[in-house]
mmCIF file of C-alpha atoms and ligand atoms in Angstrom:
data_model
loop_
_atom_site.group_PDB
_atom_site.id
_atom_site.type_symbol
_atom_site.label_atom_id
_atom_site.label_comp_id
_atom_site.label_asym_id
_atom_site.label_seq_id
_atom_site.Cartn_x
_atom_site.Cartn_y
_atom_site.Cartn_z
ATOM 1 C CA MET A 24 -90.451 86.913 6.452
ATOM 2 C CA GLU A 25 -91.118 84.403 3.721
ATOM 3 C CA LEU A 26 -87.494 83.319 3.595
ATOM 4 C CA ILE A 27 -87.479 82.846 7.358
ATOM 5 C CA ARG A 28 -90.679 80.827 7.269
ATOM 6 C CA ARG A 29 -89.115 78.481 4.700
ATOM 7 C CA TYR A 30 -86.090 77.910 6.942
ATOM 8 C CA GLU A 31 -88.312 77.270 9.936
ATOM 9 C CA VAL A 32 -90.322 74.646 8.084
ATOM 10 C CA VAL A 33 -87.137 72.816 7.081
ATOM 11 C CA ALA A 34 -85.640 73.180 10.536
ATOM 12 C CA ARG A 35 -88.753 71.764 12.118
ATOM 13 C CA GLU A 36 -88.595 68.717 9.844
ATOM 14 C CA ARG A 37 -84.914 68.192 10.608
ATOM 15 C CA LEU A 38 -84.800 68.748 14.374
ATOM 16 C CA ASP A 39 -86.021 66.457 17.150
ATOM 17 C CA GLN A 40 -89.177 67.809 18.685
ATOM 18 C CA GLY A 41 -87.428 68.619 21.953
ATOM 19 C CA VAL A 42 -84.718 70.619 20.205
ATOM 20 C CA TYR A 43 -87.232 72.485 18.048
ATOM 21 C CA ASP A 44 -89.295 73.342 21.103
ATOM 22 C CA TYR A 45 -86.241 74.516 22.989
ATOM 23 C CA TYR A 46 -85.494 77.053 20.273
ATOM 24 C CA ALA A 47 -89.024 77.970 19.298
ATOM 25 C CA GLY A 48 -90.560 78.235 22.711
ATOM 26 C CA GLY A 49 -91.292 81.059 25.130
ATOM 27 C CA ALA A 50 -92.337 81.325 28.737
ATOM 28 C CA GLY A 51 -95.724 80.605 30.243
ATOM 29 C CA ASP A 52 -98.676 80.840 27.832
ATOM 30 C CA GLU A 53 -96.358 82.447 25.233
ATOM 31 C CA GLN A 54 -98.459 85.660 25.132
ATOM 32 C CA THR A 55 -95.366 87.792 24.826
ATOM 33 C CA LEU A 56 -93.856 85.410 22.286
ATOM 34 C CA ALA A 57 -96.841 85.943 19.981
ATOM 35 C CA GLU A 58 -96.835 89.657 20.507
ATOM 36 C CA ASN A 59 -93.114 90.180 19.995
ATOM 37 C CA ASP A 60 -93.592 89.581 16.261
ATOM 38 C CA ARG A 61 -96.946 91.300 15.943
ATOM 39 C CA ALA A 62 -96.075 94.434 17.920
ATOM 40 C CA TRP A 63 -93.771 95.684 15.158
ATOM 41 C CA ARG A 64 -96.876 95.818 12.970
ATOM 42 C CA ARG A 65 -98.461 98.246 15.450
ATOM 43 C CA TRP A 66 -96.133 100.817 13.919
ATOM 44 C CA TRP A 67 -97.098 101.721 10.376
ATOM 45 C CA LEU A 68 -94.296 103.013 8.168
ATOM 46 C CA ARG A 69 -94.667 106.546 6.814
ATOM 47 C CA PRO A 70 -92.530 106.587 3.653
ATOM 48 C CA ARG A 71 -91.325 109.761 1.988
ATOM 49 C CA THR A 72 -91.136 109.882 -1.814
ATOM 50 C CA MET A 73 -89.155 111.803 -4.416
ATOM 51 C CA VAL A 74 -85.873 111.372 -2.547
ATOM 52 C CA ASP A 75 -82.836 110.226 -4.525
ATOM 53 C CA VAL A 76 -82.357 106.611 -3.419
ATOM 54 C CA GLY A 77 -80.140 105.674 -6.360
ATOM 55 C CA ALA A 78 -77.434 104.603 -3.932
ATOM 56 C CA VAL A 79 -78.665 103.342 -0.568
ATOM 57 C CA ASP A 80 -76.095 102.807 2.173
ATOM 58 C CA PRO A 81 -77.527 100.601 4.993
ATOM 59 C CA SER A 82 -74.216 100.516 6.987
ATOM 60 C CA VAL A 83 -73.885 101.776 10.561
ATOM 61 C CA THR A 84 -71.115 102.095 13.083
ATOM 62 C CA VAL A 85 -71.771 100.431 16.449
ATOM 63 C CA LEU A 86 -69.153 100.626 19.241
ATOM 64 C CA GLY A 87 -66.581 101.760 16.675
ATOM 65 C CA ARG A 88 -67.126 98.868 14.235
ATOM 66 C CA ARG A 89 -68.671 99.460 10.811
ATOM 67 C CA LEU A 90 -71.455 96.973 10.092
ATOM 68 C CA ALA A 91 -72.757 96.439 6.529
ATOM 69 C CA ALA A 92 -76.329 96.721 7.939
ATOM 70 C CA PRO A 93 -77.786 97.577 11.357
ATOM 71 C CA VAL A 94 -78.075 93.874 12.147
ATOM 72 C CA ILE A 95 -76.281 91.710 14.776
ATOM 73 C CA VAL A 96 -76.701 88.034 15.496
ATOM 74 C CA ALA A 97 -78.248 87.568 18.975
ATOM 75 C CA PRO A 98 -76.708 85.153 21.522
ATOM 76 C CA MET A 99 -78.308 81.735 21.447
ATOM 77 C CA ALA A 100 -77.198 78.759 23.428
ATOM 78 C CA ALA A 101 -75.870 75.417 22.141
ATOM 79 C CA GLN A 102 -75.743 75.960 18.355
ATOM 80 C CA ARG A 103 -74.189 72.559 17.591
ATOM 81 C CA LEU A 104 -77.553 71.151 18.666
ATOM 82 C CA LEU A 105 -78.886 72.628 15.433
ATOM 83 C CA HIS A 106 -76.121 71.732 13.031
ATOM 84 C CA PRO A 107 -72.489 70.546 13.208
ATOM 85 C CA ASP A 108 -71.380 73.962 11.840
ATOM 86 C CA GLY A 109 -72.689 75.434 15.123
ATOM 87 C CA GLU A 110 -71.289 78.696 16.422
ATOM 88 C CA LEU A 111 -68.312 78.634 14.055
ATOM 89 C CA GLY A 112 -70.675 78.496 11.092
ATOM 90 C CA THR A 113 -72.913 81.285 12.331
ATOM 91 C CA ALA A 114 -69.971 83.486 13.311
ATOM 92 C CA ARG A 115 -68.265 82.983 9.921
ATOM 93 C CA ALA A 116 -71.497 83.726 8.094
ATOM 94 C CA ALA A 117 -72.034 86.913 10.093
ATOM 95 C CA ALA A 118 -68.400 88.020 9.418
ATOM 96 C CA ALA A 119 -68.812 87.290 5.681
ATOM 97 C CA ALA A 120 -71.942 89.469 5.675
ATOM 98 C CA GLY A 121 -70.036 92.257 7.465
ATOM 99 C CA LEU A 122 -72.168 91.925 10.597
ATOM 100 C CA ALA A 123 -71.395 91.308 14.260
ATOM 101 C CA TYR A 124 -72.011 88.026 16.127
ATOM 102 C CA THR A 125 -72.794 87.520 19.804
ATOM 103 C CA LEU A 126 -71.569 84.255 21.393
ATOM 104 C CA SER A 127 -73.604 82.883 24.272
ATOM 105 C CA THR A 128 -71.999 81.901 27.601
ATOM 106 C CA ARG A 129 -73.724 78.542 26.963
ATOM 107 C CA ALA A 130 -72.126 77.963 23.564
ATOM 108 C CA THR A 131 -70.926 74.592 22.296
ATOM 109 C CA THR A 132 -67.736 76.272 20.950
ATOM 110 C CA ASP A 133 -65.043 78.127 22.896
ATOM 111 C CA VAL A 134 -64.900 81.891 22.465
ATOM 112 C CA ALA A 135 -61.235 81.780 21.342
ATOM 113 C CA GLU A 136 -62.089 79.492 18.413
ATOM 114 C CA VAL A 137 -65.077 81.679 17.430
ATOM 115 C CA CYS A 138 -62.977 84.878 17.492
ATOM 116 C CA ALA A 139 -60.345 83.224 15.355
ATOM 117 C CA ALA A 140 -62.879 81.976 12.833
ATOM 118 C CA ALA A 141 -64.686 85.302 12.533
ATOM 119 C CA GLY A 142 -61.608 87.487 12.478
ATOM 120 C CA GLY A 143 -63.387 90.296 14.387
ATOM 121 C CA GLY A 144 -66.861 91.564 15.250
ATOM 122 C CA VAL A 145 -67.530 88.999 18.017
ATOM 123 C CA TRP A 146 -69.326 89.998 21.220
ATOM 124 C CA PHE A 147 -69.475 87.796 24.275
ATOM 125 C CA GLN A 148 -72.754 87.408 26.181
ATOM 126 C CA LEU A 149 -72.321 86.899 29.878
ATOM 127 C CA TYR A 150 -74.374 85.158 32.515
ATOM 128 C CA VAL A 151 -72.793 86.035 35.808
ATOM 129 C CA GLN A 152 -72.475 83.038 38.085
ATOM 130 C CA ILE A 153 -72.514 82.852 41.877
ATOM 131 C CA ASP A 154 -68.947 81.671 41.454
ATOM 132 C CA ARG A 155 -67.411 85.081 40.625
ATOM 133 C CA ASP A 156 -63.934 83.703 40.212
ATOM 134 C CA ALA A 157 -65.160 81.415 37.416
ATOM 135 C CA THR A 158 -67.037 84.377 35.850
ATOM 136 C CA GLU A 159 -63.974 86.551 36.019
ATOM 137 C CA ALA A 160 -61.831 83.853 34.390
ATOM 138 C CA ALA A 161 -64.403 83.561 31.572
ATOM 139 C CA VAL A 162 -64.482 87.315 30.985
ATOM 140 C CA ARG A 163 -60.695 87.509 30.891
ATOM 141 C CA HIS A 164 -60.549 84.599 28.486
ATOM 142 C CA ALA A 165 -63.135 86.236 26.220
ATOM 143 C CA VAL A 166 -61.365 89.602 26.276
ATOM 144 C CA SER A 167 -57.956 88.069 25.572
ATOM 145 C CA SER A 168 -59.598 86.087 22.727
ATOM 146 C CA GLY A 169 -60.508 89.436 21.124
ATOM 147 C CA VAL A 170 -64.243 90.040 21.816
ATOM 148 C CA GLU A 171 -65.216 93.623 21.141
ATOM 149 C CA ALA A 172 -68.037 93.892 23.683
ATOM 150 C CA LEU A 173 -69.414 92.118 26.779
ATOM 151 C CA VAL A 174 -73.173 91.660 26.671
ATOM 152 C CA LEU A 175 -74.392 91.405 30.247
ATOM 153 C CA THR A 176 -77.727 89.619 30.322
ATOM 154 C CA VAL A 177 -79.796 91.043 33.191
ATOM 155 C CA ASP A 178 -83.198 89.443 32.653
ATOM 156 C CA LEU A 179 -82.320 85.976 33.985
ATOM 157 C CA PRO A 180 -82.025 86.173 37.749
ATOM 158 C CA VAL A 181 -83.957 82.897 37.689
ATOM 159 C CA ALA A 182 -85.015 80.783 34.734
ATOM 160 C CA GLY A 183 -88.399 81.523 33.182
ATOM 161 C CA ARG A 184 -91.156 78.949 33.337
ATOM 162 C CA ARG A 185 -90.916 77.373 29.942
ATOM 163 C CA GLU A 186 -93.686 74.893 29.543
ATOM 164 C CA ARG A 187 -92.390 73.340 26.351
ATOM 165 C CA GLU A 188 -89.101 72.457 28.040
ATOM 166 C CA ARG A 189 -90.911 70.539 30.754
ATOM 167 C CA ALA A 190 -91.553 67.749 28.287
ATOM 168 C CA ASN A 191 -87.798 67.508 27.533
ATOM 169 C CA PRO A 192 -85.996 68.988 30.543
ATOM 170 C CA GLU A 193 -82.619 67.676 29.556
ATOM 171 C CA ILE A 194 -81.524 67.526 25.914
ATOM 172 C CA ALA A 195 -78.419 65.427 25.053
ATOM 173 C CA LEU A 196 -75.869 67.215 22.897
ATOM 174 C CA PRO A 197 -74.694 65.302 19.793
ATOM 175 C CA GLU A 198 -72.009 62.698 20.234
ATOM 176 C CA GLY A 199 -68.699 64.362 21.072
ATOM 177 C CA VAL A 200 -70.219 67.856 21.642
ATOM 178 C CA THR A 201 -70.093 69.540 25.036
ATOM 179 C CA LEU A 202 -70.874 73.020 26.372
ATOM 180 C CA ALA A 203 -67.807 75.215 26.281
ATOM 181 C CA THR A 204 -66.332 75.693 29.723
ATOM 182 C CA HIS A 205 -67.070 79.429 29.881
ATOM 183 C CA THR A 206 -68.556 78.724 33.272
ATOM 184 C CA GLY A 207 -65.513 77.056 34.665
ATOM 185 C CA ARG A 208 -67.640 73.997 35.298
ATOM 186 C CA PRO A 209 -66.622 70.650 33.764
ATOM 187 C CA ALA A 210 -67.765 70.313 30.118
ATOM 188 C CA GLU A 211 -71.481 69.290 30.161
ATOM 189 C CA SER A 212 -72.901 66.989 27.523
ATOM 190 C CA THR A 213 -76.580 67.964 27.965
ATOM 191 C CA ILE A 214 -78.479 71.206 27.976
ATOM 192 C CA LYS A 215 -80.830 71.561 30.917
ATOM 193 C CA PRO A 216 -82.430 74.373 32.955
ATOM 194 C CA LEU A 217 -79.889 76.906 34.084
ATOM 195 C CA GLY A 218 -78.244 76.662 37.457
ATOM 196 C CA GLY A 219 -75.510 78.506 39.276
ATOM 197 C CA TRP A 220 -76.313 81.961 37.909
ATOM 198 C CA ASP A 221 -76.242 84.797 40.387
ATOM 199 C CA PRO A 222 -79.725 86.077 41.301
ATOM 200 C CA GLY A 223 -78.071 88.759 43.444
ATOM 201 C CA LEU A 224 -76.767 90.813 40.497
ATOM 202 C CA THR A 225 -77.226 94.608 40.882
ATOM 203 C CA TRP A 226 -76.295 97.737 38.924
ATOM 204 C CA ASP A 227 -73.040 97.939 40.943
ATOM 205 C CA ASP A 228 -71.886 94.842 39.060
ATOM 206 C CA VAL A 229 -71.648 96.803 35.795
ATOM 207 C CA ALA A 230 -68.588 98.661 37.221
ATOM 208 C CA TRP A 231 -67.163 95.342 38.416
ATOM 209 C CA LEU A 232 -67.565 93.889 34.920
ATOM 210 C CA ARG A 233 -66.010 96.918 33.246
ATOM 211 C CA ASP A 234 -63.071 96.464 35.566
ATOM 212 C CA VAL A 235 -62.675 92.735 34.979
ATOM 213 C CA GLY A 236 -63.127 93.279 31.244
ATOM 214 C CA ASP A 237 -60.358 95.862 31.248
ATOM 215 C CA GLY A 238 -62.560 98.519 29.795
ATOM 216 C CA THR A 239 -64.185 96.389 27.083
ATOM 217 C CA PRO A 240 -67.565 98.033 26.470
ATOM 218 C CA VAL A 241 -70.423 96.524 28.497
ATOM 219 C CA LEU A 242 -73.875 96.381 26.900
ATOM 220 C CA VAL A 243 -76.800 95.647 29.219
ATOM 221 C CA LYS A 244 -79.225 93.173 27.633
ATOM 222 C CA GLY A 245 -82.781 92.921 28.941
ATOM 223 C CA VAL A 246 -83.819 96.521 29.417
ATOM 224 C CA LEU A 247 -87.596 97.176 28.993
ATOM 225 C CA THR A 248 -88.141 100.456 30.879
ATOM 226 C CA ALA A 249 -86.869 104.009 30.936
ATOM 227 C CA GLU A 250 -85.965 103.536 34.570
ATOM 228 C CA ASP A 251 -83.625 100.628 33.849
ATOM 229 C CA ALA A 252 -82.131 102.477 30.859
ATOM 230 C CA GLU A 253 -81.275 105.360 33.155
ATOM 231 C CA ALA A 254 -79.824 102.984 35.759
ATOM 232 C CA ALA A 255 -77.768 101.196 33.159
ATOM 233 C CA MET A 256 -76.294 104.469 31.876
ATOM 234 C CA ALA A 257 -75.608 105.706 35.369
ATOM 235 C CA ALA A 258 -73.835 102.414 36.071
ATOM 236 C CA GLY A 259 -71.489 102.934 33.116
ATOM 237 C CA ALA A 260 -73.050 100.770 30.441
ATOM 238 C CA ALA A 261 -71.787 101.493 26.934
ATOM 239 C CA GLY A 262 -75.233 100.734 25.521
ATOM 240 C CA VAL A 263 -78.541 99.009 26.227
ATOM 241 C CA ILE A 264 -80.300 96.198 24.504
ATOM 242 C CA VAL A 265 -84.078 96.357 24.664
ATOM 243 C CA SER A 266 -84.927 92.687 24.952
ATOM 244 C CA ASN A 267 -87.311 90.340 26.714
ATOM 245 C CA HIS A 268 -85.024 87.368 26.003
ATOM 246 C CA GLY A 269 -87.102 86.277 23.050
ATOM 247 C CA ALA A 270 -90.147 86.056 25.409
ATOM 248 C CA ARG A 271 -88.438 83.169 27.290
ATOM 249 C CA GLN A 272 -88.367 84.712 30.748
ATOM 250 C CA LEU A 273 -91.534 86.391 32.118
ATOM 251 C CA ASP A 274 -94.680 85.915 30.062
ATOM 252 C CA GLY A 275 -96.731 89.050 29.852
ATOM 253 C CA VAL A 276 -93.836 91.480 29.712
ATOM 254 C CA VAL A 277 -94.083 94.284 27.158
ATOM 255 C CA PRO A 278 -93.166 93.428 23.569
ATOM 256 C CA THR A 279 -89.885 95.060 22.616
ATOM 257 C CA ALA A 280 -91.404 97.061 19.716
ATOM 258 C CA ILE A 281 -93.434 98.904 22.341
ATOM 259 C CA ALA A 282 -90.671 99.150 25.038
ATOM 260 C CA LEU A 283 -88.175 100.510 22.510
ATOM 261 C CA ASP A 284 -90.121 103.776 22.173
ATOM 262 C CA GLU A 285 -89.906 104.476 25.934
ATOM 263 C CA VAL A 286 -86.284 103.380 26.293
ATOM 264 C CA ALA A 287 -84.946 105.276 23.262
ATOM 265 C CA THR A 288 -86.811 108.411 24.380
ATOM 266 C CA ALA A 289 -85.174 108.175 27.822
ATOM 267 C CA VAL A 290 -81.703 107.489 26.413
ATOM 268 C CA GLU A 291 -81.789 110.502 24.075
ATOM 269 C CA GLY A 292 -78.884 109.287 22.041
ATOM 270 C CA ARG A 293 -76.449 109.230 24.975
ATOM 271 C CA VAL A 294 -75.521 105.572 24.351
ATOM 272 C CA PRO A 295 -76.375 103.167 21.578
ATOM 273 C CA VAL A 296 -79.779 101.461 21.850
ATOM 274 C CA LEU A 297 -80.183 98.062 20.333
ATOM 275 C CA VAL A 298 -83.357 95.926 20.235
ATOM 276 C CA ASP A 299 -84.302 92.312 19.656
ATOM 277 C CA GLY A 300 -87.435 90.192 19.688
ATOM 278 C CA GLY A 301 -89.544 89.361 16.615
ATOM 279 C CA VAL A 302 -87.535 91.461 14.141
ATOM 280 C CA ARG A 303 -88.248 89.587 10.918
ATOM 281 C CA ASP A 304 -87.746 91.774 7.892
ATOM 282 C CA GLY A 305 -86.344 95.050 6.548
ATOM 283 C CA GLY A 306 -89.520 96.903 7.417
ATOM 284 C CA ASP A 307 -89.168 95.886 11.069
ATOM 285 C CA VAL A 308 -85.569 97.157 11.025
ATOM 286 C CA VAL A 309 -86.712 100.568 9.655
ATOM 287 C CA ARG A 310 -89.414 100.680 12.343
ATOM 288 C CA ALA A 311 -86.752 100.007 15.003
ATOM 289 C CA LEU A 312 -84.453 102.704 13.579
ATOM 290 C CA ALA A 313 -87.378 105.191 13.432
ATOM 291 C CA LEU A 314 -88.169 104.456 17.066
ATOM 292 C CA GLY A 315 -84.600 105.309 18.028
ATOM 293 C CA ALA A 316 -82.642 102.048 17.791
ATOM 294 C CA ASP A 317 -79.087 102.084 16.361
ATOM 295 C CA ALA A 318 -79.313 98.434 15.280
ATOM 296 C CA VAL A 319 -81.279 95.229 15.866
ATOM 297 C CA LEU A 320 -80.361 91.711 16.905
ATOM 298 C CA ILE A 321 -81.988 88.681 15.370
ATOM 299 C CA GLY A 322 -82.223 85.344 17.060
ATOM 300 C CA ARG A 323 -84.450 82.456 15.943
ATOM 301 C CA PRO A 324 -84.355 83.181 12.218
ATOM 302 C CA VAL A 325 -80.609 82.545 12.386
ATOM 303 C CA ALA A 326 -81.173 79.331 14.315
ATOM 304 C CA TRP A 327 -83.625 78.059 11.670
ATOM 305 C CA ALA A 328 -81.235 78.912 8.829
ATOM 306 C CA LEU A 329 -78.403 77.076 10.622
ATOM 307 C CA ALA A 330 -80.505 74.058 11.301
ATOM 308 C CA ALA A 331 -81.783 73.947 7.685
ATOM 309 C CA GLN A 332 -78.558 74.497 5.830
ATOM 310 C CA GLY A 333 -75.603 75.105 8.143
ATOM 311 C CA GLU A 334 -73.243 78.018 7.574
ATOM 312 C CA GLY A 335 -74.426 78.453 3.956
ATOM 313 C CA GLY A 336 -78.016 78.868 5.168
ATOM 314 C CA VAL A 337 -77.043 81.550 7.709
ATOM 315 C CA ALA A 338 -74.970 83.323 5.041
ATOM 316 C CA GLU A 339 -77.930 83.327 2.640
ATOM 317 C CA LEU A 340 -80.380 84.446 5.312
ATOM 318 C CA LEU A 341 -78.133 87.362 6.431
ATOM 319 C CA ALA A 342 -77.437 88.460 2.873
ATOM 320 C CA GLN A 343 -81.174 88.514 2.074
ATOM 321 C CA PHE A 344 -81.998 90.216 5.311
ATOM 322 C CA ALA A 345 -79.411 92.995 4.659
ATOM 323 C CA GLU A 346 -80.820 93.348 1.135
ATOM 324 C CA ASP A 347 -84.304 93.651 2.543
ATOM 325 C CA VAL A 348 -83.139 96.418 4.903
ATOM 326 C CA GLU A 349 -81.674 98.238 1.889
ATOM 327 C CA ARG A 350 -84.928 97.840 -0.002
ATOM 328 C CA ALA A 351 -87.063 99.073 2.927
ATOM 329 C CA LEU A 352 -84.770 102.118 3.356
ATOM 330 C CA ALA A 353 -85.128 102.937 -0.344
ATOM 331 C CA LEU A 354 -88.901 102.548 -0.268
ATOM 332 C CA CYS A 355 -89.041 104.855 2.781
ATOM 333 C CA GLY A 356 -87.061 107.495 0.976
ATOM 334 C CA CYS A 357 -83.988 107.045 3.125
ATOM 335 C CA PRO A 358 -80.586 106.971 1.333
ATOM 336 C CA ASP A 359 -78.938 105.900 4.553
ATOM 337 C CA VAL A 360 -79.687 104.930 8.149
ATOM 338 C CA ALA A 361 -79.176 108.471 9.443
ATOM 339 C CA ALA A 362 -82.040 109.662 7.219
ATOM 340 C CA VAL A 363 -84.532 107.524 9.217
ATOM 341 C CA THR A 364 -86.529 109.697 11.666
ATOM 342 C CA ARG A 365 -89.329 109.294 14.171
ATOM 343 C CA GLY A 366 -91.576 110.654 11.391
ATOM 344 C CA HIS A 367 -91.060 107.416 9.491
ATOM 345 C CA VAL A 368 -93.513 105.579 11.765
ATOM 346 C CA GLN A 369 -96.928 106.215 13.211
ATOM 347 C CA ARG A 370 -98.687 104.215 15.873
ATOM 348 C CA ALA A 371 -101.606 102.198 14.553
ATOM 349 C CA ALA A 372 -104.910 103.443 15.826
ATOM 350 C CA TRP A 373 -105.884 100.042 17.306
HETATM 351 C C1 FMN B 411 -82.905 78.999 21.939
HETATM 352 C C2 FMN B 411 -82.495 80.320 22.436
HETATM 353 C C3 FMN B 411 -81.402 80.405 23.263
HETATM 354 C C4 FMN B 411 -81.081 81.688 23.783
HETATM 355 N N1 FMN B 411 -79.942 81.776 24.555
HETATM 356 C C5 FMN B 411 -79.615 82.979 25.035
HETATM 357 C C6 FMN B 411 -78.398 83.101 25.837
HETATM 358 O O1 FMN B 411 -77.659 82.138 26.013
HETATM 359 N N2 FMN B 411 -78.104 84.289 26.281
HETATM 360 C C7 FMN B 411 -78.918 85.413 26.097
HETATM 361 O O2 FMN B 411 -78.622 86.505 26.540
HETATM 362 N N3 FMN B 411 -80.020 85.314 25.302
HETATM 363 C C8 FMN B 411 -80.390 84.122 24.785
HETATM 364 N N4 FMN B 411 -81.500 84.037 24.033
HETATM 365 C C9 FMN B 411 -82.273 85.270 23.702
HETATM 366 C C10 FMN B 411 -81.777 85.903 22.403
HETATM 367 O O3 FMN B 411 -80.463 86.437 22.587
HETATM 368 C C11 FMN B 411 -82.631 87.032 21.913
HETATM 369 O O4 FMN B 411 -82.875 87.961 22.980
HETATM 370 C C12 FMN B 411 -83.991 86.587 21.350
HETATM 371 O O5 FMN B 411 -83.940 85.283 20.820
HETATM 372 C C13 FMN B 411 -84.351 87.584 20.224
HETATM 373 O O6 FMN B 411 -85.627 87.322 19.754
HETATM 374 P P1 FMN B 411 -85.938 86.555 18.385
HETATM 375 O O7 FMN B 411 -85.541 85.135 18.603
HETATM 376 O O8 FMN B 411 -87.400 86.736 18.291
HETATM 377 O O9 FMN B 411 -85.207 87.232 17.236
HETATM 378 C C14 FMN B 411 -81.872 82.842 23.478
HETATM 379 C C15 FMN B 411 -82.953 82.713 22.644
HETATM 380 C C16 FMN B 411 -83.288 81.463 22.117
HETATM 381 C C17 FMN B 411 -84.442 81.373 21.159
#
């Protein structure tokens, strides 16, 4: 948490106000944004003692890939707005840390370049457009580039009402930088409210995507209820990501630390459950594991580290984050991730 705060302070100094607000902001009055962080603290950790934690192994296997810790970088748009290292820097830092990286549809670097730089462990986040031919071309390009999963974002049928973005509705990308053409549209040189995404997406589209992706696992990102978790599994999702889009879509939706309990209980281990939103230290990761998650994704902390110090900053952040997970496991009496149980958390009384 402390390390993240330092990066955010530096990032805030370095970035234009509009860019900082774009990354930091949430929807509406930002009630859910504030609660996403705080809600993890509604679960107190219940450590066990006198367990041999002389050698703690924080690694996990997600979709067949071994990760050094149960941590994945969340998809975030336009990372060359933050630092010239952009997506290549974050993806390389994640690979060096032995973690997976998720590339946004709205990246400023093409997926083929990112896959080549990372050498594996890259997932592609997909916004489905009304223009299905363009979406299919993007998926095929991502799959042939070597992505290991498709992350279908389902919580953006329309853009959230983001008050902070109203002051700066269109942010110019740095000189020479454009959005990658994952949408099939001509390269854009600004980032502005989303357009062209398909508000008519339904669960049937999961099968369509599996088909287009030639069997590449499809993770559904944006699940907050047991009902949607069931629907995602019935539709053939390889996993679900409990997410409220970093509180950027509908203000007032349930914080993910609370939704995770319901979703993981419904999934009963049938598919991997991942979670993001306000995960800020090793203790939060253990809380997520105890509530039934297989791994977490982290978003803004990575953005601040990139903005502050480029690829080296992200590498340092991820290394320290993984170390903090290891420490929290040891202090909870868990020699590995499998040792974490529901009994390692209790709901706070207030
Ligand atoms: C600036 C910004 C851009 C984002 N862009 C995307 C995106 O392109 N696709 C997506 O599925 N989620 C996107 N997200 C949501 C993140 O993937 C993730 O759900 C969220 O940021 C996690 O919460 P955290 O930032 O509190 O760790 C974005 C989030 C931020 C802050």
